[in-house]
Each structure stands twice: as C-alpha cells, then as structure tokens.
Amino acid sequence: MIYVDNAATTKMSKTAIHTMTAMMEDTWGNPSSLYSIGQRAKEVLEKARADVASVIGAEPREITFTSGGSEADNQAILTAALLGEKSGKKHIVSSAFEHHAVLHTLNKLEKMGYEITLLDVHENGMIIPSELEAAIREDTCLVTIMTANNEIGTIQPIRELGAICRSRKVLFHTDAVQAVGHIPLNVIEDNIDLLSASAHKFHGPKGVGFLYARKGIRLTNLIEGGAQERGKRAGTENVPGIVSMAEALKEANAGMEKNAEHLVKMRDRLIAGLKEIPHSALNGDAEHRLPGNVNFCFEGIEGESLLLLLDDKGIQASSGSACTSGSLDPSHVLLAIGRVHDVAHGSLRLSIGEDITEADVDYLIKSVKEVVEYLRGFSPIWRDLMAGKKQFIL
Amino acid sequence: MALYSEKVMEHFRNPRNVGVIEDADGIGEVGNAKCGDIMKMYLKIEDDIIKDVKFETFGCGSAIASSSMATELIKGKPVSEAMKLTNKAVAEALDGLPDYKMHCSVLAEEAIRSALEDYQKRTGKQIK
Ligand SMILES: Cc1ncc(COP(=O)(O)O)c(C=O)c1O
Ligand SMILES: [Zn+2]
C-alpha cells in the first residue's frame, strides 16, 4: 500500500504513540489537582507548552492548546473580530482558497455585520503582497491568510504579508496547519500575531492542536468553563494528546531539513512523470510549494473514479472532484485558481510522506497513467475533445 | 471502500457494454461537466427490441456502475419496457446507492430515455 494522502492526515510516529500510551499509563492525573499525580500531569503539560513554543519561536504563555486546527482558526478569527469591533473596525481580509475552518467562520462574521474581502490567489495559487496592501482599509481589524494551502500546497510569502500588516497596525493570523513541522516558521521573524496548527498533520494524534497568540492579544473563549489554559479554553486538558503532539513536533522539526530534501526530490520526480500525461496540468506554483504536495488536473476524466481505481492498485489519494465531497461543486480551491468545472472534477492530490521511495514514485506514475488512459477510453468528453468537437482546456 | 455496495464496485470495476455503436438507431447524452457526470447511450434497435446497447460515461464510481447496470437491464428488452426503466430500478439492481449518489442513477434513466426519444424522432415511431 502507498499512502499518499498526508495532507488529509498522517500516521502517528512511533515516538508520538509511545508518548501517548506512556502518558495514559503513568501520567493520567488531572493537571488542576494539587496532589502529586495531578501536579506531575501539570508538569508534563507545561513542558509540552514550552517545547511547542520553542519550535515556532514563541513564549510558552503564548501557546493555547486546542482540539485541533479548526478550533484554533475559529478562536483566532473570533478574537481579532471582537477586538476590532471595540474600536469600530469590522473589516477582514482573507483569501479565496482558505480552509473551510476559516471561510465558514468568516461567513458567520459576515452575517454579524462584518465586511470580508477575499484576495485573489491567481492562477498559480499565490497572493500578491501589493494586493494585500491595497485591500487593507482604515477599518480593517484582521488579515488571515494560510501559510500553505492544503490542496495545492502553495506557500505564501508570510513574512512579507505579516510585515505589511504590522506597518498598517492590523492583526495577522495564519492557518499554518499544513506548514508546521514541514517548513521553517518563526512567529517573530515572520511577523505573525496569531497562528493555528494541528498535530495530526505532523505525525501527532488527531483532535489536538494549538493556537499561538502574541503576548497582549486577549483571546476570546469559544468554550466557557474552568480556568484551564489561563481561562481561555475550558475543559480538562488532553494531556496524552498534547504531550504526544509536542514530541511529534520536536521530531518533525529536528528532521525537517532532511525530510524536505528527500520529499522535494520525490515530489519533483512525480511531477515530471505525471506531466507526461497529455492534457494534464500541475495545480499551484511549482516552486513555492510544500515539499510533499503534488496536485494535477487531467482533462476528460472524473476524480472519484480515478481514486477508486487507484485504491484497487493499493494507492490511497484524494481529489477535489464534486463527487468525492457530496456536493455538485468541485473544490473551491481549484475554482479559486481559475480551473473551470470541467477540469476541476478531474483533479488528483498526491501528498507524499517522508518514507516514500523512488520505486513508489515510479509505481505511482505508472498507475496514474494507466488509470487516466483507461478512464479516458470511455469518456464522452474525451471523445469530443479528440474529435475536435470541443476545445482542449489543458 | 465501504462507500459502495459490492455490486456497485463490481460493475464499476468491470463495466458491461462499454463503447460506441457507430450505426446506432438512437443516441442520448445527458448531464454536463459542471455537475461532474456525463452519460452517453447508444442503442441498436430491431423489431422494437434493443438488440445492442453501449455507453460512455464521464463520472464517478456510481455514475459508471449505474450506466453499466442500466444497459444490462434494457439489453434484449422491448423498447416499451426500456422506456419505463426507472432510476430506482437501477439503484435497486445495484443493491442501493448512497443518498447523495442517487442523481447518478437518475442520469442513467435519463440517458436511456433520451436515446429512445432520439430513436422515435429518427423513425417517427411512437413507443408505447
Ligand atoms: C489548512 C487546514 N486548516 C485547518 C484544518 C483543520 O484541522 P483539524 O482537522 O485539526 O481541525 C486542516 C485539516 O484538515 C487544514 O488542512
Ligand atoms: Zn456522480
């Protein structure tokens, strides 16, 4: 089996699993209790906070543990929106291809009277900094732009975008769920005020994540209750999950350079191989791209059938086609970079993991070629394209 | 994958009656690329009997399986019977489809009806 859906979730590392079970066996106390097993849990919890903070260049108290990336996105955006409202600022700038955790939160705010501007991400899936500069207004309270896109893997010029926000005195949040543990990030150098991350994208457990909020930004609670997380996120802490996340993050960070070097080599081999398929196109910028992300559109075929046939060949991948999502529309990300419906339905995302080999890559190329050719063989669209009754788009 | 029944997967993996009929007596094409599924049906009809049927489909697993099953259900049958094929019958023959995939079986029904209507138009015959 070749698992190439690491953007959806990753397999937990051995270290992360061992840490988690060890916590469950030995350090199961409630961190809020004052007797020793509680205090022992408190200790490892705070050690995890310091570890996480140090990986991204933050201070421990700037880290709030959450249930994952979605919660962190929701809390960051709501916090900035409510802070803005206090000074009459109710305009937010974001981009058209954010994760739904961001976009749906923005929709909610829009209904509450906020104004939202979504920046164009252009054909290559990149924000143009001068367009952010131009979109910021007197009443802008927040800019939220993802560090790396989960579907097409493009990496934004975060440092530059953050600098623009700083100079305009606007809070800058970035959904770094796909980036943390994979590419270097430093909240100070990158001018980040708020950052979301999720453990299961870097070989940690699901249902755990964190929100970085720069000192001085008072978070708004999503969950009211006890005084955990300095009163900003109630509920007895998921100590095994949090500590496991911290270990996974340290591990990912330590191996980052070596992993990225290997992944980029494998990624580019895969891209070169798939490009040989006629009437196909890489989605997203080839250069400013996550080391493990490959995303293609193949004209004349539909993504779900492609995935099912690849699954039969032992390949687990994903697609932005409508039929994989249960709606009639293909991925908003592919539409945002200007792929029309016809070709957006024929997309394939292969998000490779660190253990991928050259032989795996070659098998992937061969299998995708076979399946695309097979499906085109009885596609009425392909027939029309080949007969010249329709114009090729790709 | 447990998304689909064994029957759907079997028809998806080994679709029956794939291809085109060059001298078809009726051709129907339904759906559009915008919604993600397109089906094209070709019918060969003799003495009001569907002698041969072929299909081409751009679409998801259930669209391909529905096309395949629909062709099986009408092959060798009188046109009047084929005209009455429902998406429900197609879905049932496939041991069911997920709710949000029922539209794929609707397309199969519509593709066959469209091909039969084309046959009526070409021949001036009225299928009863
Ligand atoms: C970019 C991005 N943001 C947010 C999320 C949500 O993270 P989680 O699943 O931890 O809530 C994901 C993962 O699905 C993601 O890829
Ligand atoms: Zn479908």
XYZ file of C-alpha atoms and ligand atoms in Angstrom:
539
model
C 0.000 0.000 0.000
C 1.178 3.521 -0.785
C -0.468 6.166 1.361
C -0.286 9.489 -0.442
C -2.875 11.470 1.473
C -0.663 13.001 4.144
C -2.373 16.359 3.700
C -5.570 14.741 4.987
C -3.843 13.167 7.943
C -0.550 11.500 8.798
C 0.220 8.271 10.547
C 1.351 8.849 14.126
C 5.073 8.412 14.648
C 6.340 5.669 16.959
C 7.526 8.359 19.371
C 4.110 10.004 19.376
C 2.335 6.705 20.026
C 4.733 5.676 22.785
C 4.478 9.056 24.441
C 0.723 8.936 24.340
C 0.378 5.463 25.830
C 3.006 6.226 28.465
C 1.008 9.296 29.499
C -2.139 7.211 29.723
C -0.416 4.596 31.867
C 1.559 6.801 34.179
C 0.540 10.436 33.994
C -3.222 10.297 33.957
C -3.886 12.779 36.728
C -5.841 15.987 36.315
C -3.396 18.886 35.914
C -5.663 21.067 38.038
C -5.397 18.750 41.069
C -2.942 19.728 43.740
C -1.813 16.244 44.810
C 1.244 14.735 43.250
C -0.184 12.790 40.298
C -2.092 15.913 39.266
C 0.989 18.056 39.606
C 3.019 15.554 37.645
C 0.496 15.921 34.791
C 0.708 19.699 35.124
C 4.480 19.478 34.801
C 4.461 17.477 31.565
C 1.722 19.716 30.198
C 3.800 22.832 30.801
C 6.897 21.115 29.416
C 4.901 20.374 26.248
C 3.857 24.017 26.048
C 7.465 25.138 26.299
C 8.532 22.612 23.661
C 5.850 23.666 21.211
C 6.600 27.334 21.819
C 10.299 26.918 21.220
C 9.785 25.217 17.855
C 7.982 28.273 16.458
C 9.970 30.904 18.342
C 7.205 31.777 20.784
C 6.986 32.019 24.564
C 5.164 29.230 26.427
C 2.385 31.523 27.640
C 1.613 32.460 24.057
C 0.511 28.880 23.309
C -3.071 27.729 23.924
C -3.851 24.070 23.364
C -6.976 23.350 21.346
C -8.831 20.398 19.862
C -7.110 20.956 16.538
C -6.667 23.304 13.623
C -10.341 24.127 13.176
C -10.794 25.283 16.755
C -7.612 27.345 16.605
C -8.781 29.032 13.387
C -12.200 29.778 14.869
C -10.762 31.207 18.073
C -8.105 33.315 16.350
C -10.571 34.887 13.944
C -13.296 35.490 16.504
C -10.769 37.045 18.870
C -9.493 39.501 16.271
C -13.026 40.299 15.100
C -14.239 41.143 18.596
C -11.111 43.178 19.359
C -11.734 45.088 16.136
C -15.341 45.761 16.964
C -14.292 47.534 20.172
C -12.643 50.215 18.070
C -15.259 50.191 15.337
C -13.186 48.110 12.932
C -15.226 45.447 11.235
C -13.377 44.657 8.022
C -11.405 41.441 7.497
C -9.087 40.494 4.635
C -8.565 36.858 3.720
C -8.154 34.779 0.584
C -10.483 32.812 -1.640
C -8.820 29.462 -1.028
C -8.629 29.279 2.759
C -9.674 26.136 4.597
C -13.373 25.969 5.461
C -12.492 26.405 9.131
C -11.540 29.952 8.140
C -14.051 30.621 5.359
C -17.081 29.402 7.289
C -16.061 31.449 10.330
C -15.801 34.479 8.066
C -19.260 33.722 6.632
C -20.634 33.732 10.133
C -18.993 37.084 10.871
C -20.324 38.491 7.621
C -23.846 37.688 8.791
C -22.995 39.501 12.033
C -22.214 42.666 10.106
C -18.534 42.331 9.302
C -17.237 43.067 5.834
C -14.988 40.456 4.254
C -12.563 40.961 1.372
C -11.169 37.809 -0.207
C -7.927 38.316 -2.093
C -7.422 36.669 -5.465
C -4.951 33.799 -5.384
C -4.283 33.924 -9.124
C -3.576 31.042 -11.472
C -0.508 29.927 -9.567
C -2.250 29.923 -6.196
C -0.202 32.805 -4.804
C -1.213 36.017 -3.040
C 0.386 39.177 -4.411
C 1.571 41.277 -1.432
C 0.764 44.605 -3.105
C -2.841 43.420 -3.419
C -2.968 42.860 0.327
C -1.506 46.320 0.848
C -4.277 47.766 -1.316
C -7.050 45.771 0.372
C -6.287 46.940 3.913
C -8.522 49.813 4.991
C -8.821 52.151 7.959
C -11.372 49.790 9.492
C -9.519 46.516 8.844
C -9.126 44.546 12.059
C -7.666 41.281 10.748
C -5.805 39.723 7.865
C -5.999 35.926 7.800
C -4.039 34.094 5.117
C -2.914 30.487 5.236
C 0.792 29.696 5.281
C 0.387 26.742 2.916
C -2.667 25.552 1.070
C -3.963 22.097 1.947
C -4.976 21.144 -1.597
C -2.437 22.652 -3.959
C 0.379 23.140 -1.462
C 1.349 26.687 -2.392
C 3.357 28.532 0.256
C 2.555 32.213 0.712
C 5.113 34.965 1.378
C 4.018 35.043 5.014
C 6.874 37.201 6.285
C 6.145 39.889 3.730
C 2.393 39.741 4.321
C 2.988 39.928 8.065
C 5.235 42.951 7.639
C 2.520 44.757 5.694
C 0.030 44.038 8.490
C 2.499 45.260 11.113
C 3.077 48.514 9.303
C -0.669 49.021 8.925
C -1.326 48.024 12.551
C -3.629 45.154 11.612
C -3.586 41.765 13.315
C -2.194 38.970 11.161
C -3.413 35.395 11.571
C -2.106 32.480 9.560
C -3.546 28.985 9.323
C -0.261 27.089 9.373
C -1.847 23.665 9.750
C -0.165 22.310 6.619
C 3.114 24.093 7.271
C 4.063 23.486 10.905
C 6.573 20.659 11.137
C 7.162 20.743 7.372
C 8.692 24.124 6.583
C 10.586 26.559 8.827
C 8.386 29.042 10.685
C 9.214 31.613 13.320
C 6.479 33.817 14.672
C 8.857 36.690 15.420
C 10.767 36.716 12.136
C 7.617 36.019 10.148
C 5.636 38.849 11.777
C 2.819 36.566 12.906
C 0.299 37.619 15.576
C -1.882 34.518 15.573
C -1.101 31.046 14.220
C -3.079 27.791 14.051
C -1.593 24.311 13.988
C -2.840 20.734 14.186
C -0.948 17.696 15.493
C -2.301 15.106 13.075
C -0.633 16.807 10.123
C 2.845 16.200 11.555
C 2.552 12.599 12.769
C 0.899 13.515 16.044
C -2.562 12.483 17.263
C -5.907 13.705 15.907
C -8.043 16.049 17.938
C -5.145 18.124 19.288
C -3.704 21.391 18.083
C -2.594 24.759 19.296
C -3.134 28.442 18.821
C -0.263 30.869 19.123
C -1.384 34.351 20.159
C 1.227 37.037 20.576
C 1.571 38.474 24.070
C -1.005 41.171 24.646
C -3.710 39.649 22.451
C -6.510 38.656 24.813
C -8.209 35.588 23.417
C -11.973 35.283 23.300
C -13.222 31.951 24.604
C -15.054 29.526 22.390
C -15.555 27.196 25.334
C -16.535 28.555 28.727
C -15.960 26.693 31.943
C -12.972 26.036 34.172
C -9.769 28.015 34.350
C -7.654 25.742 32.167
C -5.380 27.358 29.566
C -5.303 30.632 31.560
C -9.078 30.711 31.386
C -9.096 30.933 27.605
C -10.080 27.371 26.807
C -12.061 25.487 29.400
C -12.040 21.718 29.811
C -9.665 19.255 31.429
C -6.607 19.174 29.222
C -5.985 16.305 26.823
C -2.624 15.649 28.435
C -1.703 12.470 26.493
C -2.612 14.124 23.211
C -0.852 17.377 23.971
C 2.371 15.768 25.160
C 2.316 13.399 22.203
C 1.858 16.389 19.886
C 4.842 18.151 21.430
C 7.034 15.077 20.903
C 5.826 14.693 17.314
C 6.534 18.344 16.627
C 10.061 18.213 18.050
C 10.723 15.138 15.952
C 9.313 16.713 12.790
C 11.288 19.847 13.418
C 14.543 18.008 14.009
C 14.134 16.032 10.785
C 12.689 18.876 8.750
C 15.652 19.726 6.576
C 16.494 16.138 5.719
C 12.853 15.214 5.135
C 12.251 18.215 2.928
C 15.288 17.488 0.803
C 14.079 13.934 0.156
C 10.447 14.945 -0.347
C 11.291 17.695 -2.835
C 13.321 15.229 -4.877
C 10.476 12.688 -4.861
C 7.848 15.361 -5.462
C 9.625 16.743 -8.492
C 10.171 13.274 -9.929
C 6.465 12.605 -9.518
C 5.510 15.925 -11.102
C 7.838 15.317 -14.045
C 6.346 11.858 -14.579
C 2.729 12.961 -14.412
C 3.389 15.888 -16.736
C 3.985 13.326 -19.476
C 0.262 12.578 -19.443
C -1.178 14.613 -22.312
C -3.666 17.363 -21.459
C -2.794 17.483 -17.796
C -1.600 20.351 -15.639
C 0.034 20.862 -12.275
C -2.148 22.877 -9.914
C -0.343 25.574 -7.960
C 3.074 27.153 -8.277
C 5.822 24.602 -8.894
C 8.392 26.394 -6.787
C 6.602 27.925 -3.795
C 5.201 24.589 -2.827
C 5.096 22.242 0.156
C 7.779 19.562 -0.184
C 5.173 16.783 -0.154
C 2.399 18.199 -2.343
C 1.549 17.142 -5.893
C -1.785 18.165 -7.399
C -2.832 17.640 -11.006
C -5.846 18.063 -13.232
C -6.407 15.558 -16.018
C -8.793 16.617 -18.725
C -11.638 14.290 -19.707
C -11.901 12.230 -16.535
C -13.581 12.482 -13.156
C -11.666 12.318 -9.896
C -13.680 9.861 -7.836
C -13.421 7.033 -10.337
C -9.718 7.791 -10.580
C -9.391 7.444 -6.792
C -11.369 4.197 -6.654
C -9.231 2.579 -9.343
C -6.033 3.795 -7.709
C -7.290 2.299 -4.441
C -7.574 -1.033 -6.268
C -3.888 -0.650 -7.085
C -3.079 -0.021 -3.422
C -2.787 3.749 -3.744
C -4.650 5.985 -1.287
C -5.005 9.509 -2.590
C -7.576 12.301 -2.767
C -9.341 14.517 -5.268
C -11.141 17.828 -5.369
C -13.919 16.461 -7.528
C -17.527 17.156 -6.580
C -18.431 13.512 -6.355
C -15.940 12.974 -3.547
C -17.439 15.751 -1.476
C -21.158 15.089 -1.736
C -21.873 18.440 -3.342
C -22.147 19.270 -7.018
C -19.296 21.742 -6.933
C -15.672 20.781 -7.206
C -13.109 22.123 -4.749
C -13.285 25.859 -4.032
C -9.502 25.906 -4.144
C -9.344 24.698 -7.739
C -12.095 27.122 -8.735
C -10.178 29.921 -6.982
C -7.113 29.324 -9.178
C -9.341 29.505 -12.230
C -9.795 25.853 -13.096
C -13.190 25.538 -14.776
C -15.597 22.860 -13.540
C -14.813 20.506 -16.445
C -11.200 20.074 -15.433
C -11.560 20.716 -11.704
C -13.578 17.478 -11.497
C -10.560 15.612 -12.821
C -8.135 16.504 -10.071
C -5.806 14.317 -8.089
C -3.855 15.231 -4.967
C -0.902 13.074 -4.003
C 0.530 14.279 -0.697
C 3.576 12.120 -0.171
C 5.123 11.151 3.159
C 8.747 11.061 4.282
C 9.076 7.296 3.833
C 8.287 7.367 0.105
C 10.867 5.730 -2.163
C 11.844 6.263 -5.764
C 10.235 2.909 -6.592
C 6.980 4.122 -5.010
C 7.086 7.261 -7.120
C 7.621 5.272 -10.288
C 4.748 2.960 -9.383
C 2.529 5.994 -8.759
C 3.385 7.485 -12.134
C 2.762 4.202 -13.935
C -0.544 3.582 -12.126
C -1.933 7.072 -12.639
C -1.014 6.933 -16.325
C -2.804 3.595 -16.720
C -5.954 4.665 -14.911
C -6.223 8.032 -16.668
C -5.812 6.348 -20.037
C -8.383 3.690 -19.148
C -10.996 6.216 -17.990
C -10.423 8.457 -20.991
C -11.074 5.390 -23.138
C -14.803 5.575 -22.425
C -15.259 9.215 -21.554
C -17.684 11.044 -23.868
C -15.863 14.310 -23.110
C -12.550 12.835 -24.164
C -14.120 11.528 -27.370
C -15.437 15.002 -28.219
C -12.075 16.567 -27.422
C -10.220 14.090 -29.595
C -12.739 14.502 -32.411
C -12.233 18.261 -32.301
C -15.851 18.869 -31.290
C -14.617 20.500 -28.119
C -11.554 22.598 -27.409
C -8.945 21.270 -25.002
C -8.598 23.439 -21.937
C -5.354 21.913 -20.711
C -14.124 1.060 0.327
C -17.401 0.694 2.111
C -18.771 3.728 0.317
C -20.433 1.457 -2.262
C -22.034 -1.976 -2.262
C -20.105 -4.938 -3.674
C -22.426 -4.869 -6.668
C -21.652 -1.234 -7.442
C -17.933 -1.909 -7.172
C -18.217 -4.980 -9.362
C -19.976 -3.022 -12.133
C -17.595 -0.113 -11.656
C -14.549 -2.343 -11.996
C -15.959 -4.397 -14.862
C -18.468 -2.203 -16.627
C -20.661 -4.055 -19.163
C -21.386 -2.709 -22.619
C -18.732 -0.028 -22.712
C -18.110 1.676 -26.024
C -19.920 3.138 -29.004
C -22.236 1.835 -31.728
C -21.226 3.512 -34.967
C -24.549 2.920 -36.754
C -26.753 3.436 -33.709
C -30.507 3.897 -34.147
C -30.723 6.186 -31.163
C -28.157 8.201 -29.193
C -28.746 10.072 -25.959
C -26.398 12.231 -23.949
C -27.290 13.746 -20.576
C -25.606 15.550 -17.727
C -22.879 18.140 -18.004
C -19.305 18.594 -16.959
C -20.320 21.285 -14.489
C -22.048 18.808 -12.210
C -19.426 16.176 -12.816
C -21.277 13.387 -14.641
C -21.991 12.885 -18.344
C -23.544 9.764 -19.848
C -23.925 8.837 -23.473
C -26.032 5.865 -24.571
C -26.065 4.211 -28.000
C -28.934 1.903 -28.993
C -29.267 -0.614 -31.816
C -32.927 -1.439 -32.271
C -34.523 -4.131 -34.436
C -38.233 -5.005 -34.456
C -38.764 -2.806 -31.397
C -36.213 -4.855 -29.473
C -32.995 -3.410 -28.079
C -30.510 -5.625 -29.874
C -27.451 -3.842 -28.590
C -26.584 -1.020 -26.243
C -23.301 0.679 -25.448
C -22.366 3.554 -23.171
C -19.655 6.082 -22.476
C -19.510 7.842 -19.126
C -17.506 10.654 -17.601
C -18.246 10.471 -13.928
C -17.865 8.994 -10.513
C -17.976 5.350 -9.471
C -21.736 5.276 -9.104
C -22.235 7.015 -12.461
C -20.169 4.341 -14.209
C -21.840 1.497 -12.297
C -25.323 2.959 -12.944
C -24.614 3.223 -16.671
C -23.391 -0.338 -16.757
C -26.375 -1.696 -14.824
C -28.868 0.311 -16.865
C -27.523 -1.159 -20.112
C -27.809 -4.648 -18.656
C -31.407 -4.016 -17.605
C -32.564 -2.985 -21.081
C -30.464 -5.174 -23.367
C -32.680 -7.574 -25.309
C -35.840 -5.952 -23.972
C -38.660 -4.346 -25.975
C -38.300 -0.583 -26.325
C -41.588 -0.074 -24.486
C -40.105 -1.769 -21.452
C -36.852 0.174 -21.683
C -38.854 3.381 -21.764
C -40.205 2.500 -18.339
C -36.811 1.947 -16.725
C -36.585 3.971 -13.514
C -33.577 5.164 -11.577
C -34.991 3.293 -8.620
C -34.771 0.030 -10.538
C -31.167 0.790 -11.456
C -30.247 1.648 -7.878
C -32.027 -1.425 -6.523
C -30.294 -3.700 -9.003
C -27.024 -2.287 -7.662
C -28.040 -3.156 -4.078
C -28.531 0.516 -3.356
C -26.578 3.748 -3.716
C -25.647 6.339 -1.086
C -28.351 9.043 -0.913
C -26.185 11.773 -2.372
C -25.323 9.487 -5.300
C -28.921 8.833 -6.367
C -28.596 11.570 -9.008
C -26.161 9.306 -10.866
C -28.851 6.648 -11.281
C -31.272 9.362 -12.391
C -28.813 10.237 -15.139
C -28.767 6.608 -16.301
C -32.553 6.584 -16.578
C -32.489 9.909 -18.427
C -29.721 8.822 -20.793
C -31.709 5.795 -21.907
C -34.908 7.799 -22.275
C -33.025 10.406 -24.276
C -31.622 7.724 -26.624
C -35.117 6.254 -27.086
C -36.534 9.700 -27.828
C -33.811 10.164 -30.424
C -34.871 6.822 -31.951
C -38.507 7.985 -32.042
C -37.527 11.224 -33.697
C -35.408 9.459 -36.308
C -38.019 6.808 -37.152
C -41.195 8.719 -36.491
C -42.334 5.759 -34.402
C -44.081 6.267 -31.099
C -43.016 3.953 -28.297
C -45.983 2.851 -26.219
C -5.222 24.208 6.143
C -6.030 23.498 7.173
N -6.653 24.203 8.131
C -7.371 23.602 9.083
C -7.534 22.242 9.129
C -8.365 21.631 10.199
O -7.586 20.993 11.159
P -8.233 19.942 12.175
O -8.604 18.758 11.361
O -7.152 19.641 13.158
O -9.394 20.610 12.811
C -6.908 21.465 8.140
C -7.020 19.997 8.111
O -7.981 19.388 7.741
C -6.152 22.107 7.137
O -5.561 21.417 6.170
Zn -21.618 11.178 -9.595
